[in-house]
């Protein structure tokens, strides 16, 4: 927690015991690496719950400018921007289908970061560190490797049993991992998105996210580089998702995101890199 957030300690300790021991499956700490391309994918989810203070810190020391409607701000509870952080103290849990969207301007002139607040029964965010991904000098070389894998179906490795990682739209479309190639801590996952009926429009995969727990218990999440290939036929679209895991990563999961909704993380079975 940043030094500027220490003033919250008396407030947190003053919460009723029942609130401080809120019935949640997991009080999680996360590091979110956001895409360097503004506006890619749906807003990032933050899971909040009454009785739990969620502290979101950014990689800028400036006081963030919160952009949310006054009605939603009043209805939700306390949203307190401080130096480099945003503290969320909800006074109620959000409904199962309720989502509160907000934008946070971290630096003047920068693109606002988009978030959506939800309440999840299985987990609540205790602390979230948000960083923006920086373009890498090796990005183009990585994309060339991905395109080579897509262009050589006969040489493409395959899993004995493909892993289904998402279903979309009442099971009209599905996504699965056909293969995974590891180069040290970098992975190349071949994805196939299938439409079960030719007359249906293909599902638009626009982002793949990677999640893995680190040795200190923090959940690390980041977008993978996504390279699309030609359609095998009118019902299958293939992609390569690639990324580099941090040191000490284990238990890798992938989530496939559409334009309107975030996908659900599913385990990616693998040998340790």
Short mmCIF file of N, CA and C in Angstrom, two decimals, residues 156-160 162-163 176-183 186-191 240-241 268-271:
data_model
loop_
_atom_site.label_atom_id
_atom_site.label_comp_id
_atom_site.label_asym_id
_atom_site.label_seq_id
_atom_site.Cartn_x
_atom_site.Cartn_y
_atom_site.Cartn_z
N UNK A 156 2.20 -28.02 -37.20
CA UNK A 156 1.73 -27.45 -35.94
C UNK A 156 1.53 -28.55 -34.91
N UNK A 157 2.15 -28.45 -33.74
CA UNK A 157 1.92 -29.47 -32.71
C UNK A 157 0.49 -29.42 -32.21
N UNK A 158 0.01 -30.56 -31.72
CA UNK A 158 -1.36 -30.62 -31.22
C UNK A 158 -1.39 -31.37 -29.89
N UNK A 159 -2.34 -31.01 -29.06
CA UNK A 159 -2.57 -31.76 -27.84
C UNK A 159 -3.35 -33.03 -28.16
N UNK A 160 -3.13 -34.09 -27.39
CA UNK A 160 -3.90 -35.31 -27.59
C UNK A 160 -5.39 -35.04 -27.40
N UNK A 162 -7.79 -31.66 -27.02
CA UNK A 162 -7.84 -30.20 -27.01
C UNK A 162 -8.58 -29.71 -25.77
N UNK A 163 -8.15 -28.56 -25.25
CA UNK A 163 -8.77 -27.98 -24.05
C UNK A 163 -9.81 -26.94 -24.45
N UNK A 176 -11.12 -23.23 -28.03
CA UNK A 176 -10.32 -24.26 -27.39
C UNK A 176 -8.84 -24.04 -27.71
N UNK A 177 -7.99 -24.59 -26.84
CA UNK A 177 -6.55 -24.57 -27.04
C UNK A 177 -6.15 -25.85 -27.74
N UNK A 178 -5.62 -25.72 -28.95
CA UNK A 178 -5.20 -26.90 -29.71
C UNK A 178 -3.76 -27.32 -29.40
N UNK A 179 -2.92 -26.36 -29.05
CA UNK A 179 -1.52 -26.70 -28.76
C UNK A 179 -0.88 -25.58 -27.97
N UNK A 180 0.21 -25.92 -27.28
CA UNK A 180 1.00 -24.93 -26.55
C UNK A 180 2.48 -25.23 -26.79
N UNK A 181 3.22 -24.23 -27.23
CA UNK A 181 4.67 -24.34 -27.41
C UNK A 181 5.33 -23.42 -26.39
N UNK A 182 6.31 -23.96 -25.64
CA UNK A 182 7.02 -23.16 -24.63
C UNK A 182 8.44 -22.87 -25.09
N UNK A 183 8.87 -21.63 -24.95
CA UNK A 183 10.25 -21.21 -25.19
C UNK A 183 10.70 -20.49 -23.92
N UNK A 186 8.21 -17.98 -22.21
CA UNK A 186 7.26 -17.53 -23.24
C UNK A 186 6.47 -18.71 -23.78
N UNK A 187 5.18 -18.49 -23.98
CA UNK A 187 4.32 -19.53 -24.54
C UNK A 187 3.69 -19.04 -25.84
N UNK A 188 3.39 -19.99 -26.72
CA UNK A 188 2.60 -19.76 -27.93
C UNK A 188 1.44 -20.76 -27.89
N UNK A 189 0.24 -20.28 -27.66
CA UNK A 189 -0.94 -21.14 -27.58
C UNK A 189 -1.76 -20.99 -28.86
N UNK A 190 -2.01 -22.11 -29.55
CA UNK A 190 -2.86 -22.10 -30.73
C UNK A 190 -4.31 -22.25 -30.30
N UNK A 191 -5.14 -21.28 -30.68
CA UNK A 191 -6.56 -21.26 -30.30
C UNK A 191 -7.42 -21.49 -31.53
N UNK A 240 -3.06 -17.31 -32.61
CA UNK A 240 -1.96 -17.60 -31.69
C UNK A 240 -1.98 -16.54 -30.60
N UNK A 241 -2.00 -16.99 -29.35
CA UNK A 241 -1.86 -16.09 -28.20
C UNK A 241 -0.49 -16.35 -27.59
N UNK A 268 -4.77 -23.70 -17.99
CA UNK A 268 -4.01 -24.13 -19.15
C UNK A 268 -3.03 -25.19 -18.66
N UNK A 269 -3.33 -26.45 -18.97
CA UNK A 269 -2.50 -27.54 -18.47
C UNK A 269 -1.17 -27.53 -19.21
N UNK A 270 -0.12 -27.66 -18.46
CA UNK A 270 1.21 -27.54 -19.06
C UNK A 270 2.24 -28.14 -18.13
N UNK A 271 3.44 -28.32 -18.68
CA UNK A 271 4.60 -28.58 -17.84
C UNK A 271 5.22 -27.24 -17.47
#
